[in-house]
Amino acid sequence: MQAYKKLEDRFAQVTALQQAESLLDWDRSVIMPERGAEQRARQLAVLAVKIHEMESDPRVGEWAAEAGNEKLNEWQKANLAVIARRHSHATAIPADLVEKKARQDAVTEFTWRGAKKDSNFKAVLPEFEKLVALVRECAAAKSAALGVPLYDALMDSYAPYVRATDVDAIFGDLASFLPGLIDKAVAAQKDPLPLPGPFPVEKQVALCRAVAESLGFDFTRGRLDVSAHPFSMGIGDDVRVTVRYDEEDFTSAVQAVAHEVGHGLFDRHTPQEWQHQPVGSSGNMGLAVHESQSLSLDMQLARGRDFWEAVAPMAQKIFGLSGPAMSAENLHRHASRVQRSFIRVEADEATYPAHIIFRYKLEREMVEGRLKPSDLPAAWNAAIKDILGITPPDDRRGCLQDIHWYCGAFGYFPAYALGAIMAAQFAEKMSAEIPDISARVQRGEFTVFTGWLSRNVHAKGCLYKPQELMEKVTGEKLSTRAFKQRLTHRYLEQECLSTSAQGAKRHA
Amino acid sequence: MQAYKKLEDRFAQVTALQQAESLLDWDRSVIMPERGAEQRARQLAVLAVKIHEMESDPRVGEWAAEAGNEKLNEWQKANLAVIARRHSHATAIPADLVEKKARQDAVTEFTWRGAKKDSNFKAVLPEFEKLVALVRECAAAKSAALGVPLYDALMDSYAPYVRATDVDAIFGDLASFLPGLIDKAVAAQKDPLPLPGPFPVEKQVALCRAVAESLGFDFTRGRLDVSAHPFSMGIGDDVRVTVRYDEEDFTSAVQAVAHEVGHGLFDRHTPQEWQHQPVGSSGNMGLAVHESQSLSLDMQLARGRDFWEAVAPMAQKIFGLSGPAMSAENLHRHASRVQRSFIRVEADEATYPAHIIFRYKLEREMVEGRLKPSDLPAAWNAAIKDILGITPPDDRRGCLQDIHWYCGAFGYFPAYALGAIMAAQFAEKMSAEIPDISARVQRGEFTVFTGWLSRNVHAKGCLYKPQELMEKVTGEKLSTRAFKQRLTHRYLEQECLSTSAQGAKRHA
């Protein structure tokens, strides 16, 4: 195992440097003094260069080839596969193109911030055109190196081993299912009572900490802080989640905590002995599976009535409020409200995938040269009209809303919806295996839910490819079946986390 | 300048990685979740290895030799000198010895923590003996590489270019001066009135922030937090200071803020265009000069009556307290109280150097093989008796009190006292150049004081060697003259920051 051991030594270092990178990034978003940004960017750039040097080093390729002939156990083999994958990605694009694109990413993102504020697409168009041209160059280089089509080569960074043909089938199916479901859900739902705010931030913090702890979040290895956009950062198994607090609506912070803790538990619960190697770094599993964990908590668990049966009394006690507006039923109505809207990040469980489906179509057309950047606003408005039946009043609420394309991240969006679909498959399987899960969640035993994910998903680290993992855990490939069924059940039939709806009914 | 430019590129990276290291270290001491320690140690070790690789790389030596023949300006030459110095230190000790010592440092420090708690020197002795043997091996290697005596080779890491012969002269002089001064100061001083605490932490924070801002600390590039032991961390020009709060005595936090802000301003105010190179990283100036900046604020400024004339009304307002116990006179008596005590970190301005002088003697004897580790407790007790006339009741308050030796840091202590001496020289010069400084400090214009340091010291970065800097700024070499004179003046004659004592008298 000489060659393999060399790889382990090298990638223990890479992993540690990535953790350093994560901490610098977390600090920047949460507590860095405002004028530290330029210097921090420099520190992060140097770390990125060092990591890239270490990953792209030709010896890594040689050692990986040799290690392929060594006698390795299952985890070592998987570790080798992740390492080989990282090496392929690191060497796929020539260094000068990487640098050129990184510079263009930064310029375009900066320009986009102004353009978004002014809702002026033309202001960013010249830089965006340059960026799309570079994205296409990168796609070509990656496609050649990895032996997959252009778009697939980019998407592989976010949803490893998932191909556009898979996505076409899944999104095609959802595109025909969702409009009808949304229509019916909107018609069927009852308006919630307004929440009796304001809800003081320090009390929301107390509630969020209590919810996080109930979910199994370990504050001796993690933190809960505030940032402009909620996120989770796994610095190895030191896991830090952030939320923001809306004084009028505490349910948004609770949802955000559930989402971010979902990411955090995955980071935290990969096997201890592999946490210093790529196979034990959950990020290497790709965004799609990672998002499946946050969405398991955020959507499958925390948009459900059972969850709010447990959280409502906690909230009543902490805020010192009661009455129908603070009932589980009403809080659940807030958390599960379906509404066609322009902004992806504000979308609910049912409309969210629609936002992704048309972005996938558009970004793929741009990568393949079938959609010119200058035609994006018109194409955007036509696409959202087509699937959601609405037209944004301006580009700020249209094609300028998301940062992804303007910082050069193409192929990223599908992971969000794929994660949602996986989450439904996991939740279905969990409910089948734990018949009383509904009642237990209602009692606040959220670790029944998260423990199942930890055992079945987190503990596997990056041992399997995403599709293999799904089959091992659920016996089924990636499929929309469970997702559609659970949406239908939750929004058109009744509220239920278990296969039997008794628990929920009892409290209806 | 081809070779020089290569060095600049390389050391811009080194500097950025050191800043990353600093942030990880700061985070560990201030906000890291308790169980993140093991993983953090791993991250820091990898960063240290990468930095060492980059500094000790033989090409750095070659480029430095070539660059010596290139046409460089004054700052570039100084940068080259710092780089060459770092390379010499990085290559002086063979890699296997570095590693062996690092492991022994960690084991000994861990063992020392238990031994200190139990006041049981014998418990740490076996590990300490191994460590001292390795320290002596390192000293021999460094001595050969740097061409200076054993002890000097170690001290050079903390007080660059300062030699044991210089220290002998300075400490010899102080050793005969201090006992008499301390006797007289203790006899002359009046007991302060007890402070009317408790002082709530959040109000102490407000006071400390106000004092820090008055000192010129910029919160858009810095933070003030809490940690078990106050420290300052310059992450480039993002400068973070910490203090701890004693509810019974707010003056200790104010002193600590002054001290740490003194370090912080040095980090912050090196020339902007050099902050990404070694010559612009204040740490490369060595601990002695760095400590001179913290002690300028902590001792020269904040143990003085003028300072408390300004801080007393701030404190009265924030705590909502008045009366004689909150008067400038009484607060100043607390801040300037002289007392023979066992613990170095609690010592006052007059007794502090005595604690250093005998540590210097003992550690030098250990490095030179004239004092066996097993004889340390007896030697310690004799030495402190000799200079301070007191005998510690146990080793916890004796030779086990400081971490330095037990984590392998020999040659470190002198920098503290050298810094105090330099601070006095700077303060004397400042008072001569700014005749109304006393009155201005009394009005709270602390930036008169810190601004002078920034212009005369901080702005020079590592342009000069410490002794050169002292001569350029004060026209005098490193000397005890100003230190003795100012101590005598403050503790035996009258309170004064300016050469004329009028300002202080007015308020006496």
Tab-separated table of C-alpha atoms in Angstrom, chain A residues 5 27-28 62 65 75 77 82 133 157 164 166 197 218 249 285 287 300 314 324 349 421 424 431 442 461 487 505:
chain	number	residue	atom	x	y	z
A	5	LYS	CA	-0.232	5.650	1.827
A	27	ASP	CA	-15.206	34.012	9.723
A	28	ARG	CA	-15.604	36.293	6.701
A	62	GLU	CA	0.988	8.289	-10.703
A	65	ALA	CA	-2.538	4.526	-10.821
A	75	TRP	CA	-13.063	2.398	2.414
A	77	LYS	CA	-10.833	1.986	-2.429
A	82	VAL	CA	-12.538	10.331	-4.502
A	133	ALA	CA	-17.454	32.360	-23.246
A	157	SER	CA	-18.633	19.214	-9.869
A	164	ALA	CA	-27.924	15.331	-18.031
A	166	ASP	CA	-30.889	11.447	-15.903
A	197	GLY	CA	-45.186	39.113	16.690
A	218	ASP	CA	-23.890	19.061	19.368
A	249	ASP	CA	-41.930	35.591	11.705
A	285	MET	CA	-20.260	13.479	-1.910
A	287	LEU	CA	-24.055	19.090	-3.457
A	300	GLN	CA	-39.575	16.432	4.862
A	314	MET	CA	-41.612	25.118	22.812
A	324	PRO	CA	-54.893	29.855	17.948
A	349	GLU	CA	-41.606	22.925	-1.136
A	421	ILE	CA	-36.117	14.232	-4.659
A	424	ALA	CA	-38.348	12.286	-0.298
A	431	SER	CA	-41.285	5.990	7.556
A	442	GLN	CA	-44.723	14.916	17.617
A	461	GLY	CA	-19.304	9.216	4.027
A	487	LEU	CA	-46.167	16.141	-2.088
A	505	LYS	CA	-54.934	12.830	12.757
